[in-house]
């Protein structure tokens, strides 16, 4: 071997400072093509990312090879969203080379923190569901589970949010603009995916009736692989994202007949399929392109899964023993009909057998009970776009309803609710029902949500299949959300209990006994203050508002949605503002209200609430009579990267959804793990957080899910009466309605006031207002006693161990997937 080549080989693997430095310098020149003097921050980011990538490729291949050699059972996590965020810090930390990398860059005269800042935030998701998928990837790799993520390589991630005159404006998020050093394009991994056309019936070789899908349009799905580094760098799994490519036929054959431009246009249209992420959080678009995206990535993934399986097997009998396919919500639920099609039409498996295999292979997670989010595709659209799948769905439905008929004797309502087709009005395919029926396990994402699934959306299915629904309370990865995002606290924890908590978060419970240790408290506060200073600087950069580092940082960060009730929070802020103005001599606890979150571009009410928060902030922040005791900020463009700055700096975590409406929440977990006290309703995982951190260390208020249900059902709730009887609420609403915050347009907030009064206040903002204000008061009172506050904050951190996504993922692995850890075999890594 050429000596120079050989030396590069060594370099590529070296994890020490000198080796890293040499490969940075080499990569900069030979791959990025820049001279050190001319290199920009972005060039250095690409350089470092490529050099780090070198260091994981061997282990990545070892991992894949081991799975293959052992014919291990794999889990395939199908998700339309992966909200990954940046990868450099994560890769370095999980490989354990952050310090070496920092020093190597120092020697070149660069700062790692600056280099990290040049990485775009990969926002291939909307919110909770997408971020959960990303945490699960980290946990699967860290637990040595043979897990693959499958999704779409959107060219445009979730839109960039800016505020213009206080209104949300959306801009395209071009995260791939300068290339993505983490991904490996696989132009040879291509699968055809069909749309439209028609179904032809014929007789197969033994004279049985069979079907084929003909005259369809074809698109190719091309794979891009991103390595997923587990903690310790031993297991490196794969996230495979599909990109749409036109088939070659588009390019040829049209040159001479003048249709060339048409063909090119068609090619562009075809490739639009993977262009952009739908910016809807928990709402269904009903758009044909969305259905096509769902089918596109699901079909390509299934073809890939079957190809891998067939390398070791000659029939499909043991598919369920070798592959577990998890449907992340109903978005990939069409996969159930697709697997049936592949097995029956393409591989000649008989229907009943194919159905048993399908059901044993799939499982489904539900992430929301909001009725508008339950996907239901118009039958007419399905018939046009996926004609063979529509037939298959009819067939599944007919067989199922036939069997259920006996038990539903006389109860036609029940049968029509169980049906895969909603026959009311415009006929629609209920994807939730399809996902349920085609899966052996169905889970909710918190104890309460799972219970409500049984009682509401899936009540009839639950009666039919009482064993199928199970709970898997969400979790978060402690690597990203504590070890990497909160280095001051992580270092403090490690100094006391060692670093075992990074891999096994249950160990963090050892901190509980430190809650009474005054020195530890002081250090805990110091770490928090450092994080708050960092956030204060970020707030100043982003919004121009100066906030007091020692004020109570009261944080609500999440998608903007009426059920999450940012409105309740801003109304309380107005009430507090009034109290402060009325009582200028009182010594107030200074409060900084921090909001961040995007609204779906078509969700007018949520966008109006954004404008309201910005309008209120403008008035409050400029009012000298509150003496800086209250500041309100709405940070633009909330994403994973912003969350990494916000979570560690929060004192109070707002989890104030109308009870029964938030499936779980995961921001609640990130904040509590970072030592914020929760103010929240008994909703989603808040219920379990309370059980773990203890009643005394959380501020619970408001109606319970049951009370919400009863109140709504009674029809007797009268928000006007509630408003009339609560002077501070009435005053806050009057200020909004008389244009105190919108002098340029006093009627601007009429729709909000309308919804709270004549609209019946569906989200029960007025009903919970008074209780919420009391809980806020309790939080402010407690904050005066910094010792006591810190004690509770420490107990929050110490008691959040159970909410690690490692725990969640191992529950999925043992109770749903039957997938086991596989330690990769690394051939002795020699230096030559
Ligand atoms: C979210 C839920 O709203 C949230 O409560 C949950 O924690 C998260 O999924 C993960 O399970 N749902 C979505 C969605 O993001 O798009 O439906």
Tab-separated table of C-alpha atoms in Angstrom, residues 629-820:
chain	number	residue	atom	x	y	z
A	629	UNK	CA	-39.951	43.355	37.536
A	630	UNK	CA	-41.770	41.807	34.614
A	631	UNK	CA	-40.375	41.086	31.187
A	632	UNK	CA	-42.049	39.100	28.451
A	633	UNK	CA	-40.194	37.647	25.502
A	634	UNK	CA	-41.283	35.501	22.606
A	635	UNK	CA	-38.188	33.996	21.018
A	636	UNK	CA	-38.364	33.502	17.270
A	637	UNK	CA	-37.771	30.243	15.421
A	638	UNK	CA	-37.942	27.712	18.205
A	639	UNK	CA	-36.082	24.566	17.225
A	640	UNK	CA	-33.893	21.882	18.793
A	641	UNK	CA	-30.880	24.188	18.887
A	642	UNK	CA	-32.820	26.914	20.696
A	643	UNK	CA	-34.262	24.327	23.073
A	644	UNK	CA	-30.750	23.293	24.027
A	645	UNK	CA	-30.139	26.828	25.280
A	646	UNK	CA	-33.544	27.335	26.883
A	647	UNK	CA	-34.123	24.053	28.767
A	648	UNK	CA	-31.055	24.305	31.052
A	649	UNK	CA	-31.895	27.899	32.002
A	650	UNK	CA	-35.514	27.535	33.078
A	651	UNK	CA	-36.714	27.895	36.651
A	652	UNK	CA	-40.382	27.220	36.011
A	653	UNK	CA	-41.765	24.871	33.353
A	654	UNK	CA	-45.216	25.684	31.966
A	655	UNK	CA	-47.188	22.507	31.159
A	656	UNK	CA	-50.655	23.948	31.257
A	657	UNK	CA	-52.682	22.166	28.566
A	658	UNK	CA	-56.387	21.539	29.033
A	659	UNK	CA	-56.393	18.218	30.873
A	660	UNK	CA	-56.951	15.265	28.579
A	661	UNK	CA	-55.545	16.977	25.503
A	662	UNK	CA	-51.736	16.660	25.699
A	663	UNK	CA	-50.869	13.053	24.923
A	664	UNK	CA	-47.653	13.147	26.907
A	665	UNK	CA	-45.345	16.077	26.410
A	666	UNK	CA	-41.583	15.637	26.378
A	667	UNK	CA	-40.538	19.256	26.929
A	668	UNK	CA	-41.965	18.793	30.430
A	669	UNK	CA	-39.358	16.044	30.937
A	670	UNK	CA	-36.443	18.046	29.526
A	671	UNK	CA	-37.228	20.993	31.764
A	672	UNK	CA	-37.687	18.978	34.955
A	673	UNK	CA	-34.511	16.991	34.311
A	674	UNK	CA	-32.668	20.297	34.041
A	675	UNK	CA	-34.002	21.358	37.427
A	676	UNK	CA	-37.053	23.429	36.541
A	677	UNK	CA	-40.144	23.113	38.715
A	678	UNK	CA	-43.273	22.289	36.789
A	679	UNK	CA	-46.455	24.323	36.942
A	680	UNK	CA	-48.987	22.142	35.234
A	681	UNK	CA	-52.330	20.461	34.915
A	682	UNK	CA	-52.827	16.746	35.493
A	683	UNK	CA	-52.368	16.034	31.814
A	684	UNK	CA	-50.198	13.691	29.762
A	685	UNK	CA	-46.953	12.719	31.437
A	686	UNK	CA	-47.318	15.519	34.022
A	687	UNK	CA	-49.264	12.975	36.024
A	688	UNK	CA	-46.312	10.615	36.095
A	689	UNK	CA	-43.814	13.420	36.635
A	690	UNK	CA	-45.737	14.336	39.758
A	691	UNK	CA	-45.583	10.733	40.952
A	692	UNK	CA	-41.821	10.704	40.516
A	693	UNK	CA	-40.805	14.135	41.776
A	694	UNK	CA	-43.377	14.190	44.572
A	695	UNK	CA	-46.408	16.338	45.200
A	696	UNK	CA	-44.412	18.919	47.125
A	697	UNK	CA	-42.018	19.600	44.284
A	698	UNK	CA	-44.493	20.489	41.547
A	699	UNK	CA	-47.292	23.056	41.189
A	700	UNK	CA	-50.421	21.258	40.054
A	701	UNK	CA	-53.574	23.221	39.322
A	702	UNK	CA	-56.781	23.127	37.351
A	703	UNK	CA	-59.464	20.758	36.213
A	704	UNK	CA	-58.662	17.087	35.793
A	705	UNK	CA	-59.342	15.253	32.534
A	706	UNK	CA	-62.454	13.774	34.046
A	707	UNK	CA	-63.691	17.153	35.241
A	708	UNK	CA	-63.020	18.640	31.809
A	709	UNK	CA	-65.003	15.866	30.249
A	710	UNK	CA	-67.913	16.273	32.664
A	711	UNK	CA	-67.944	20.031	32.349
A	712	UNK	CA	-68.026	19.898	28.583
A	713	UNK	CA	-70.653	17.151	28.591
A	714	UNK	CA	-72.899	18.994	31.016
A	715	UNK	CA	-73.200	21.892	28.603
A	716	UNK	CA	-73.600	24.069	31.665
A	717	UNK	CA	-70.279	25.857	31.557
A	718	UNK	CA	-70.691	29.583	31.194
A	719	UNK	CA	-67.417	31.436	30.632
A	720	UNK	CA	-69.153	34.820	30.838
A	721	UNK	CA	-70.142	34.110	34.416
A	722	UNK	CA	-66.637	33.044	35.289
A	723	UNK	CA	-65.225	36.205	33.759
A	724	UNK	CA	-67.753	38.424	35.512
A	725	UNK	CA	-66.883	36.906	38.850
A	726	UNK	CA	-63.119	37.293	38.485
A	727	UNK	CA	-62.122	40.972	38.444
A	728	UNK	CA	-58.508	40.398	37.437
A	729	UNK	CA	-59.485	38.182	34.519
A	730	UNK	CA	-62.173	40.633	33.485
A	731	UNK	CA	-59.751	43.498	33.616
A	732	UNK	CA	-57.157	41.651	31.544
A	733	UNK	CA	-59.747	40.798	28.897
A	734	UNK	CA	-61.119	44.344	28.907
A	735	UNK	CA	-57.636	45.680	28.268
A	736	UNK	CA	-57.301	43.393	25.285
A	737	UNK	CA	-60.707	44.259	23.936
A	738	UNK	CA	-60.243	48.013	24.303
A	739	UNK	CA	-56.984	47.988	22.411
A	740	UNK	CA	-54.553	48.698	25.254
A	741	UNK	CA	-52.108	46.343	23.558
A	742	UNK	CA	-53.195	47.096	20.004
A	743	UNK	CA	-53.938	50.818	19.777
A	744	UNK	CA	-53.359	50.631	16.028
A	745	UNK	CA	-56.158	48.100	15.698
A	746	UNK	CA	-58.338	47.859	18.812
A	747	UNK	CA	-60.482	45.064	17.377
A	748	UNK	CA	-57.546	42.868	16.476
A	749	UNK	CA	-58.202	40.367	19.226
A	750	UNK	CA	-61.910	40.087	18.778
A	751	UNK	CA	-61.642	36.440	17.597
A	752	UNK	CA	-59.817	35.473	20.779
A	753	UNK	CA	-62.358	37.202	23.024
A	754	UNK	CA	-65.142	35.714	21.005
A	755	UNK	CA	-63.758	32.190	21.455
A	756	UNK	CA	-63.506	32.738	25.208
A	757	UNK	CA	-67.088	33.947	25.514
A	758	UNK	CA	-69.682	33.178	22.830
A	759	UNK	CA	-67.464	30.384	21.557
A	760	UNK	CA	-67.922	28.591	24.872
A	761	UNK	CA	-64.208	28.566	25.758
A	762	UNK	CA	-63.606	25.051	24.519
A	763	UNK	CA	-60.112	24.947	26.035
A	764	UNK	CA	-61.403	26.121	29.419
A	765	UNK	CA	-58.929	28.967	29.795
A	766	UNK	CA	-61.348	30.964	31.916
A	767	UNK	CA	-62.277	27.906	33.985
A	768	UNK	CA	-58.674	27.311	35.052
A	769	UNK	CA	-57.581	30.943	35.280
A	770	UNK	CA	-58.061	31.551	38.974
A	771	UNK	CA	-56.470	28.286	40.050
A	772	UNK	CA	-53.575	28.929	37.700
A	773	UNK	CA	-52.950	32.388	39.164
A	774	UNK	CA	-52.827	30.897	42.646
A	775	UNK	CA	-50.302	28.304	41.535
A	776	UNK	CA	-48.241	31.083	39.967
A	777	UNK	CA	-48.393	33.007	43.213
A	778	UNK	CA	-47.188	29.939	45.090
A	779	UNK	CA	-44.270	29.623	42.679
A	780	UNK	CA	-43.299	33.281	43.099
A	781	UNK	CA	-43.540	32.992	46.874
A	782	UNK	CA	-41.335	29.939	46.881
A	783	UNK	CA	-38.803	31.624	44.616
A	784	UNK	CA	-38.118	34.178	47.352
A	785	UNK	CA	-36.702	31.336	49.377
A	786	UNK	CA	-33.791	30.394	47.174
A	787	UNK	CA	-32.640	27.584	49.455
A	788	UNK	CA	-36.010	25.907	49.415
A	789	UNK	CA	-36.432	26.467	45.697
A	790	UNK	CA	-33.042	24.926	44.995
A	791	UNK	CA	-33.825	21.957	47.182
A	792	UNK	CA	-36.927	21.246	45.145
A	793	UNK	CA	-35.105	21.833	41.877
A	794	UNK	CA	-32.457	19.286	42.858
A	795	UNK	CA	-35.184	16.808	43.766
A	796	UNK	CA	-36.693	17.319	40.342
A	797	UNK	CA	-33.425	16.508	38.598
A	798	UNK	CA	-32.778	13.576	40.927
A	799	UNK	CA	-36.186	12.030	40.398
A	800	UNK	CA	-36.418	12.238	36.608
A	801	UNK	CA	-34.283	9.146	35.923
A	802	UNK	CA	-37.261	7.087	34.856
A	803	UNK	CA	-37.993	9.496	32.002
A	804	UNK	CA	-34.939	8.476	30.031
A	805	UNK	CA	-35.841	7.336	26.514
A	806	UNK	CA	-33.509	4.378	27.210
A	807	UNK	CA	-36.133	3.108	29.645
A	808	UNK	CA	-38.889	3.738	27.111
A	809	UNK	CA	-37.054	2.062	24.263
A	810	UNK	CA	-36.221	-1.032	26.323
A	811	UNK	CA	-39.910	-1.343	27.167
A	812	UNK	CA	-40.743	-1.259	23.467
A	813	UNK	CA	-37.945	-3.753	22.783
A	814	UNK	CA	-39.115	-6.302	25.333
A	815	UNK	CA	-42.873	-5.810	25.365
A	816	UNK	CA	-43.630	-5.001	21.734
A	817	UNK	CA	-40.748	-5.792	19.418
A	818	UNK	CA	-39.007	-8.743	21.028
A	819	UNK	CA	-35.728	-7.252	19.847
A	820	UNK	CA	-32.559	-7.759	21.851
